Protein backbone atom coordinates (compact mmCIF):
# COMPACT_ATOMS: atom_id res chain seq x y z
CA UNK A 1 0.00 0.00 0.00
CA UNK A 2 1.33 3.46 -0.87
CA UNK A 3 -0.12 5.66 1.88
CA UNK A 4 1.67 9.02 2.29
CA UNK A 5 1.54 12.29 4.23
CA UNK A 6 2.27 15.58 2.42
CA UNK A 7 3.27 19.07 3.44
CA UNK A 8 4.07 22.31 1.67
CA UNK A 9 6.61 24.46 3.46
CA UNK A 10 6.76 27.89 1.82
CA UNK A 11 9.18 29.52 4.26
CA UNK A 12 11.90 28.61 6.69
CA UNK A 13 11.02 28.12 10.34
CA UNK A 14 12.20 30.73 12.82
CA UNK A 15 14.63 29.69 15.55
CA UNK A 16 11.79 29.82 18.07
CA UNK A 17 9.48 27.69 15.92
CA UNK A 18 12.25 25.17 15.26
CA UNK A 19 12.98 24.89 18.96
CA UNK A 20 9.30 24.12 19.68
CA UNK A 21 9.23 21.50 16.92
CA UNK A 22 12.38 19.76 18.19
CA UNK A 23 11.09 19.77 21.75
CA UNK A 24 7.75 18.29 20.69
CA UNK A 25 9.47 15.52 18.70
CA UNK A 26 11.53 14.69 21.79
CA UNK A 27 8.33 14.43 23.85
CA UNK A 28 6.68 12.25 21.21
CA UNK A 29 9.74 10.02 21.20
CA UNK A 30 9.41 9.43 24.94
CA UNK A 31 5.91 8.00 24.35
CA UNK A 32 6.64 6.25 21.05
CA UNK A 33 10.23 5.06 21.50
CA UNK A 34 9.09 1.53 20.56
CA UNK A 35 7.56 2.85 17.34
CA UNK A 36 10.10 5.28 15.88
CA UNK A 37 13.83 5.37 15.41
CA UNK A 38 15.34 8.87 15.49
CA UNK A 39 18.00 9.39 12.86
CA UNK A 40 18.76 13.06 13.29
CA UNK A 41 17.66 16.04 15.39
CA UNK A 42 19.83 19.06 14.67
CA UNK A 43 19.58 22.79 14.20
CA UNK A 44 18.85 22.13 10.52
CA UNK A 45 16.97 18.85 10.14
CA UNK A 46 14.72 16.34 11.90
CA UNK A 47 14.64 12.79 10.61
CA UNK A 48 13.08 9.56 11.82
CA UNK A 49 11.54 6.35 10.57
CA UNK A 50 9.66 3.39 11.94
CA UNK A 51 11.60 0.68 13.69
CA UNK A 52 12.93 -2.40 11.92
CA UNK A 53 10.29 -4.08 9.72
CA UNK A 54 7.80 -1.31 10.62
CA UNK A 55 9.68 1.29 8.58
CA UNK A 56 9.16 2.70 5.11
CA UNK A 57 10.57 6.12 4.16
CA UNK A 58 12.38 8.50 6.46
CA UNK A 59 10.35 11.48 7.59
CA UNK A 60 12.65 14.45 6.97
CA UNK A 61 11.82 18.01 7.94
CA UNK A 62 14.21 20.86 7.16
CA UNK A 63 14.31 24.09 9.14
CA UNK A 64 15.20 26.07 6.04
CA UNK A 65 13.81 25.94 2.54
CA UNK A 66 16.19 23.83 0.49
CA UNK A 67 17.93 25.03 -2.65
CA UNK A 68 16.58 23.42 -5.83
CA UNK A 69 18.78 20.59 -7.10
CA UNK A 70 17.52 21.01 -10.66
CA UNK A 71 15.60 23.54 -12.71
CA UNK A 72 11.91 23.82 -11.81
CA UNK A 73 12.21 21.61 -8.70
CA UNK A 74 9.36 22.39 -6.29
CA UNK A 75 11.28 22.61 -3.01
CA UNK A 76 8.12 23.59 -1.10
CA UNK A 77 6.50 20.17 -1.67
CA UNK A 78 7.43 17.34 0.72
CA UNK A 79 6.05 13.89 1.46
CA UNK A 80 6.69 10.79 3.51
CA UNK A 81 5.37 7.41 2.47
CA UNK A 82 4.53 5.47 5.65
CA UNK A 83 2.19 2.74 4.33
CA UNK A 84 0.18 3.53 7.50
CA UNK A 85 2.72 1.66 9.59
CA UNK A 86 2.71 2.55 13.31
CA UNK A 87 5.10 5.50 12.87
CA UNK A 88 2.53 7.15 10.58
CA UNK A 89 0.74 8.33 13.73
CA UNK A 90 3.89 10.17 14.84
CA UNK A 91 4.37 11.77 11.41
CA UNK A 92 0.79 13.06 11.37
CA UNK A 93 0.91 14.26 14.99
CA UNK A 94 4.08 16.24 14.27
CA UNK A 95 2.64 17.81 11.11
CA UNK A 96 -0.55 18.81 12.95
CA UNK A 97 1.48 20.22 15.85
CA UNK A 98 3.40 22.43 13.42
CA UNK A 99 0.28 23.55 11.56
CA UNK A 100 -1.94 24.28 14.56
CA UNK A 101 0.30 25.02 17.54
CA UNK A 102 3.65 26.28 16.28
CA UNK A 103 2.18 28.40 13.50
CA UNK A 104 -1.01 30.37 13.33
CA UNK A 105 -3.56 27.92 11.84
CA UNK A 106 -4.42 30.59 9.25
CA UNK A 107 -0.77 30.82 8.17
CA UNK A 108 -0.77 29.66 4.54
CA UNK A 109 3.00 29.08 4.52
CA UNK A 110 2.56 25.50 5.80
CA UNK A 111 -0.16 23.13 4.65
CA UNK A 112 -0.63 19.42 5.32
CA UNK A 113 -2.60 16.56 3.80
CA UNK A 114 -2.64 12.78 3.63
CA UNK A 115 -3.99 9.98 1.48
CA UNK A 116 -7.07 9.68 3.70
CA UNK A 117 -8.22 12.93 2.10
CA UNK A 118 -7.55 15.05 5.21
CA UNK A 119 -6.20 18.46 4.22
CA UNK A 120 -5.40 21.65 6.14
CA UNK A 121 -4.40 24.64 4.04
mmCIF file with all atom_site columns, C-alpha atoms in Angstrom:
data_model
loop_
_atom_site.group_PDB
_atom_site.id
_atom_site.type_symbol
_atom_site.label_atom_id
_atom_site.label_alt_id
_atom_site.label_comp_id
_atom_site.label_asym_id
_atom_site.label_entity_id
_atom_site.label_seq_id
_atom_site.pdbx_PDB_ins_code
_atom_site.Cartn_x
_atom_site.Cartn_y
_atom_site.Cartn_z
_atom_site.occupancy
_atom_site.B_iso_or_equiv
_atom_site.pdbx_formal_charge
_atom_site.auth_seq_id
_atom_site.auth_comp_id
_atom_site.auth_asym_id
_atom_site.auth_atom_id
_atom_site.pdbx_PDB_model_num
ATOM 1   C CA . UNK A 1 1   ? 0.000  0.000  0.000   1.00 0.00 ? 1   UNK A CA 1
ATOM 2   C CA . UNK A 1 2   ? 1.330  3.460  -0.872  1.00 0.00 ? 2   UNK A CA 1
ATOM 3   C CA . UNK A 1 3   ? -0.120 5.656  1.878   1.00 0.00 ? 3   UNK A CA 1
ATOM 4   C CA . UNK A 1 4   ? 1.667  9.022  2.294   1.00 0.00 ? 4   UNK A CA 1
ATOM 5   C CA . UNK A 1 5   ? 1.542  12.294 4.230   1.00 0.00 ? 5   UNK A CA 1
ATOM 6   C CA . UNK A 1 6   ? 2.274  15.578 2.424   1.00 0.00 ? 6   UNK A CA 1
ATOM 7   C CA . UNK A 1 7   ? 3.272  19.068 3.439   1.00 0.00 ? 7   UNK A CA 1
ATOM 8   C CA . UNK A 1 8   ? 4.074  22.309 1.667   1.00 0.00 ? 8   UNK A CA 1
ATOM 9   C CA . UNK A 1 9   ? 6.613  24.463 3.455   1.00 0.00 ? 9   UNK A CA 1
ATOM 10  C CA . UNK A 1 10  ? 6.760  27.888 1.817   1.00 0.00 ? 10  UNK A CA 1
ATOM 11  C CA . UNK A 1 11  ? 9.177  29.523 4.256   1.00 0.00 ? 11  UNK A CA 1
ATOM 12  C CA . UNK A 1 12  ? 11.899 28.611 6.694   1.00 0.00 ? 12  UNK A CA 1
ATOM 13  C CA . UNK A 1 13  ? 11.015 28.121 10.345  1.00 0.00 ? 13  UNK A CA 1
ATOM 14  C CA . UNK A 1 14  ? 12.197 30.730 12.821  1.00 0.00 ? 14  UNK A CA 1
ATOM 15  C CA . UNK A 1 15  ? 14.629 29.695 15.551  1.00 0.00 ? 15  UNK A CA 1
ATOM 16  C CA . UNK A 1 16  ? 11.794 29.817 18.072  1.00 0.00 ? 16  UNK A CA 1
ATOM 17  C CA . UNK A 1 17  ? 9.482  27.686 15.921  1.00 0.00 ? 17  UNK A CA 1
ATOM 18  C CA . UNK A 1 18  ? 12.247 25.171 15.263  1.00 0.00 ? 18  UNK A CA 1
ATOM 19  C CA . UNK A 1 19  ? 12.982 24.891 18.960  1.00 0.00 ? 19  UNK A CA 1
ATOM 20  C CA . UNK A 1 20  ? 9.301  24.117 19.675  1.00 0.00 ? 20  UNK A CA 1
ATOM 21  C CA . UNK A 1 21  ? 9.230  21.497 16.919  1.00 0.00 ? 21  UNK A CA 1
ATOM 22  C CA . UNK A 1 22  ? 12.377 19.763 18.187  1.00 0.00 ? 22  UNK A CA 1
ATOM 23  C CA . UNK A 1 23  ? 11.087 19.773 21.754  1.00 0.00 ? 23  UNK A CA 1
ATOM 24  C CA . UNK A 1 24  ? 7.749  18.290 20.686  1.00 0.00 ? 24  UNK A CA 1
ATOM 25  C CA . UNK A 1 25  ? 9.471  15.518 18.704  1.00 0.00 ? 25  UNK A CA 1
ATOM 26  C CA . UNK A 1 26  ? 11.531 14.691 21.789  1.00 0.00 ? 26  UNK A CA 1
ATOM 27  C CA . UNK A 1 27  ? 8.333  14.427 23.848  1.00 0.00 ? 27  UNK A CA 1
ATOM 28  C CA . UNK A 1 28  ? 6.681  12.245 21.211  1.00 0.00 ? 28  UNK A CA 1
ATOM 29  C CA . UNK A 1 29  ? 9.742  10.015 21.199  1.00 0.00 ? 29  UNK A CA 1
ATOM 30  C CA . UNK A 1 30  ? 9.407  9.427  24.939  1.00 0.00 ? 30  UNK A CA 1
ATOM 31  C CA . UNK A 1 31  ? 5.912  7.998  24.353  1.00 0.00 ? 31  UNK A CA 1
ATOM 32  C CA . UNK A 1 32  ? 6.637  6.253  21.046  1.00 0.00 ? 32  UNK A CA 1
ATOM 33  C CA . UNK A 1 33  ? 10.226 5.056  21.500  1.00 0.00 ? 33  UNK A CA 1
ATOM 34  C CA . UNK A 1 34  ? 9.094  1.529  20.556  1.00 0.00 ? 34  UNK A CA 1
ATOM 35  C CA . UNK A 1 35  ? 7.558  2.854  17.336  1.00 0.00 ? 35  UNK A CA 1
ATOM 36  C CA . UNK A 1 36  ? 10.105 5.281  15.884  1.00 0.00 ? 36  UNK A CA 1
ATOM 37  C CA . UNK A 1 37  ? 13.827 5.367  15.412  1.00 0.00 ? 37  UNK A CA 1
ATOM 38  C CA . UNK A 1 38  ? 15.341 8.868  15.489  1.00 0.00 ? 38  UNK A CA 1
ATOM 39  C CA . UNK A 1 39  ? 18.001 9.386  12.855  1.00 0.00 ? 39  UNK A CA 1
ATOM 40  C CA . UNK A 1 40  ? 18.764 13.062 13.288  1.00 0.00 ? 40  UNK A CA 1
ATOM 41  C CA . UNK A 1 41  ? 17.664 16.036 15.391  1.00 0.00 ? 41  UNK A CA 1
ATOM 42  C CA . UNK A 1 42  ? 19.834 19.055 14.669  1.00 0.00 ? 42  UNK A CA 1
ATOM 43  C CA . UNK A 1 43  ? 19.583 22.789 14.200  1.00 0.00 ? 43  UNK A CA 1
ATOM 44  C CA . UNK A 1 44  ? 18.849 22.129 10.525  1.00 0.00 ? 44  UNK A CA 1
ATOM 45  C CA . UNK A 1 45  ? 16.974 18.851 10.135  1.00 0.00 ? 45  UNK A CA 1
ATOM 46  C CA . UNK A 1 46  ? 14.720 16.336 11.898  1.00 0.00 ? 46  UNK A CA 1
ATOM 47  C CA . UNK A 1 47  ? 14.643 12.788 10.608  1.00 0.00 ? 47  UNK A CA 1
ATOM 48  C CA . UNK A 1 48  ? 13.079 9.563  11.820  1.00 0.00 ? 48  UNK A CA 1
ATOM 49  C CA . UNK A 1 49  ? 11.541 6.345  10.569  1.00 0.00 ? 49  UNK A CA 1
ATOM 50  C CA . UNK A 1 50  ? 9.655  3.389  11.937  1.00 0.00 ? 50  UNK A CA 1
ATOM 51  C CA . UNK A 1 51  ? 11.602 0.680  13.685  1.00 0.00 ? 51  UNK A CA 1
ATOM 52  C CA . UNK A 1 52  ? 12.932 -2.399 11.918  1.00 0.00 ? 52  UNK A CA 1
ATOM 53  C CA . UNK A 1 53  ? 10.293 -4.084 9.723   1.00 0.00 ? 53  UNK A CA 1
ATOM 54  C CA . UNK A 1 54  ? 7.802  -1.315 10.623  1.00 0.00 ? 54  UNK A CA 1
ATOM 55  C CA . UNK A 1 55  ? 9.679  1.290  8.580   1.00 0.00 ? 55  UNK A CA 1
ATOM 56  C CA . UNK A 1 56  ? 9.158  2.697  5.113   1.00 0.00 ? 56  UNK A CA 1
ATOM 57  C CA . UNK A 1 57  ? 10.569 6.115  4.156   1.00 0.00 ? 57  UNK A CA 1
ATOM 58  C CA . UNK A 1 58  ? 12.379 8.496  6.463   1.00 0.00 ? 58  UNK A CA 1
ATOM 59  C CA . UNK A 1 59  ? 10.347 11.481 7.589   1.00 0.00 ? 59  UNK A CA 1
ATOM 60  C CA . UNK A 1 60  ? 12.650 14.449 6.969   1.00 0.00 ? 60  UNK A CA 1
ATOM 61  C CA . UNK A 1 61  ? 11.821 18.015 7.945   1.00 0.00 ? 61  UNK A CA 1
ATOM 62  C CA . UNK A 1 62  ? 14.212 20.860 7.163   1.00 0.00 ? 62  UNK A CA 1
ATOM 63  C CA . UNK A 1 63  ? 14.310 24.085 9.135   1.00 0.00 ? 63  UNK A CA 1
ATOM 64  C CA . UNK A 1 64  ? 15.200 26.068 6.037   1.00 0.00 ? 64  UNK A CA 1
ATOM 65  C CA . UNK A 1 65  ? 13.809 25.935 2.542   1.00 0.00 ? 65  UNK A CA 1
ATOM 66  C CA . UNK A 1 66  ? 16.189 23.831 0.490   1.00 0.00 ? 66  UNK A CA 1
ATOM 67  C CA . UNK A 1 67  ? 17.929 25.030 -2.655  1.00 0.00 ? 67  UNK A CA 1
ATOM 68  C CA . UNK A 1 68  ? 16.576 23.418 -5.830  1.00 0.00 ? 68  UNK A CA 1
ATOM 69  C CA . UNK A 1 69  ? 18.777 20.593 -7.095  1.00 0.00 ? 69  UNK A CA 1
ATOM 70  C CA . UNK A 1 70  ? 17.525 21.010 -10.661 1.00 0.00 ? 70  UNK A CA 1
ATOM 71  C CA . UNK A 1 71  ? 15.603 23.539 -12.713 1.00 0.00 ? 71  UNK A CA 1
ATOM 72  C CA . UNK A 1 72  ? 11.907 23.819 -11.806 1.00 0.00 ? 72  UNK A CA 1
ATOM 73  C CA . UNK A 1 73  ? 12.210 21.608 -8.704  1.00 0.00 ? 73  UNK A CA 1
ATOM 74  C CA . UNK A 1 74  ? 9.356  22.388 -6.290  1.00 0.00 ? 74  UNK A CA 1
ATOM 75  C CA . UNK A 1 75  ? 11.282 22.608 -3.008  1.00 0.00 ? 75  UNK A CA 1
ATOM 76  C CA . UNK A 1 76  ? 8.118  23.586 -1.099  1.00 0.00 ? 76  UNK A CA 1
ATOM 77  C CA . UNK A 1 77  ? 6.503  20.166 -1.671  1.00 0.00 ? 77  UNK A CA 1
ATOM 78  C CA . UNK A 1 78  ? 7.434  17.335 0.717   1.00 0.00 ? 78  UNK A CA 1
ATOM 79  C CA . UNK A 1 79  ? 6.047  13.890 1.459   1.00 0.00 ? 79  UNK A CA 1
ATOM 80  C CA . UNK A 1 80  ? 6.693  10.792 3.510   1.00 0.00 ? 80  UNK A CA 1
ATOM 81  C CA . UNK A 1 81  ? 5.371  7.407  2.469   1.00 0.00 ? 81  UNK A CA 1
ATOM 82  C CA . UNK A 1 82  ? 4.534  5.469  5.651   1.00 0.00 ? 82  UNK A CA 1
ATOM 83  C CA . UNK A 1 83  ? 2.195  2.743  4.334   1.00 0.00 ? 83  UNK A CA 1
ATOM 84  C CA . UNK A 1 84  ? 0.177  3.527  7.500   1.00 0.00 ? 84  UNK A CA 1
ATOM 85  C CA . UNK A 1 85  ? 2.724  1.659  9.591   1.00 0.00 ? 85  UNK A CA 1
ATOM 86  C CA . UNK A 1 86  ? 2.711  2.547  13.308  1.00 0.00 ? 86  UNK A CA 1
ATOM 87  C CA . UNK A 1 87  ? 5.105  5.498  12.871  1.00 0.00 ? 87  UNK A CA 1
ATOM 88  C CA . UNK A 1 88  ? 2.532  7.148  10.577  1.00 0.00 ? 88  UNK A CA 1
ATOM 89  C CA . UNK A 1 89  ? 0.743  8.332  13.732  1.00 0.00 ? 89  UNK A CA 1
ATOM 90  C CA . UNK A 1 90  ? 3.894  10.167 14.836  1.00 0.00 ? 90  UNK A CA 1
ATOM 91  C CA . UNK A 1 91  ? 4.369  11.771 11.407  1.00 0.00 ? 91  UNK A CA 1
ATOM 92  C CA . UNK A 1 92  ? 0.787  13.057 11.366  1.00 0.00 ? 92  UNK A CA 1
ATOM 93  C CA . UNK A 1 93  ? 0.914  14.262 14.993  1.00 0.00 ? 93  UNK A CA 1
ATOM 94  C CA . UNK A 1 94  ? 4.084  16.238 14.268  1.00 0.00 ? 94  UNK A CA 1
ATOM 95  C CA . UNK A 1 95  ? 2.644  17.808 11.113  1.00 0.00 ? 95  UNK A CA 1
ATOM 96  C CA . UNK A 1 96  ? -0.551 18.812 12.949  1.00 0.00 ? 96  UNK A CA 1
ATOM 97  C CA . UNK A 1 97  ? 1.476  20.216 15.852  1.00 0.00 ? 97  UNK A CA 1
ATOM 98  C CA . UNK A 1 98  ? 3.400  22.428 13.422  1.00 0.00 ? 98  UNK A CA 1
ATOM 99  C CA . UNK A 1 99  ? 0.276  23.548 11.557  1.00 0.00 ? 99  UNK A CA 1
ATOM 100 C CA . UNK A 1 100 ? -1.941 24.276 14.564  1.00 0.00 ? 100 UNK A CA 1
ATOM 101 C CA . UNK A 1 101 ? 0.304  25.020 17.539  1.00 0.00 ? 101 UNK A CA 1
ATOM 102 C CA . UNK A 1 102 ? 3.655  26.278 16.283  1.00 0.00 ? 102 UNK A CA 1
ATOM 103 C CA . UNK A 1 103 ? 2.181  28.399 13.497  1.00 0.00 ? 103 UNK A CA 1
ATOM 104 C CA . UNK A 1 104 ? -1.011 30.373 13.329  1.00 0.00 ? 104 UNK A CA 1
ATOM 105 C CA . UNK A 1 105 ? -3.561 27.921 11.843  1.00 0.00 ? 105 UNK A CA 1
ATOM 106 C CA . UNK A 1 106 ? -4.422 30.590 9.245   1.00 0.00 ? 106 UNK A CA 1
ATOM 107 C CA . UNK A 1 107 ? -0.771 30.824 8.169   1.00 0.00 ? 107 UNK A CA 1
ATOM 108 C CA . UNK A 1 108 ? -0.769 29.660 4.540   1.00 0.00 ? 108 UNK A CA 1
ATOM 109 C CA . UNK A 1 109 ? 2.998  29.081 4.525   1.00 0.00 ? 109 UNK A CA 1
ATOM 110 C CA . UNK A 1 110 ? 2.562  25.504 5.803   1.00 0.00 ? 110 UNK A CA 1
ATOM 111 C CA . UNK A 1 111 ? -0.163 23.131 4.646   1.00 0.00 ? 111 UNK A CA 1
ATOM 112 C CA . UNK A 1 112 ? -0.627 19.422 5.323   1.00 0.00 ? 112 UNK A CA 1
ATOM 113 C CA . UNK A 1 113 ? -2.602 16.559 3.800   1.00 0.00 ? 113 UNK A CA 1
ATOM 114 C CA . UNK A 1 114 ? -2.642 12.782 3.628   1.00 0.00 ? 114 UNK A CA 1
ATOM 115 C CA . UNK A 1 115 ? -3.988 9.984  1.482   1.00 0.00 ? 115 UNK A CA 1
ATOM 116 C CA . UNK A 1 116 ? -7.074 9.680  3.705   1.00 0.00 ? 116 UNK A CA 1
ATOM 117 C CA . UNK A 1 117 ? -8.217 12.931 2.105   1.00 0.00 ? 117 UNK A CA 1
ATOM 118 C CA . UNK A 1 118 ? -7.545 15.048 5.213   1.00 0.00 ? 118 UNK A CA 1
ATOM 119 C CA . UNK A 1 119 ? -6.197 18.455 4.221   1.00 0.00 ? 119 UNK A CA 1
ATOM 120 C CA . UNK A 1 120 ? -5.403 21.648 6.144   1.00 0.00 ? 120 UNK A CA 1
ATOM 121 C CA . UNK A 1 121 ? -4.398 24.636 4.042   1.00 0.00 ? 121 UNK A CA 1
#
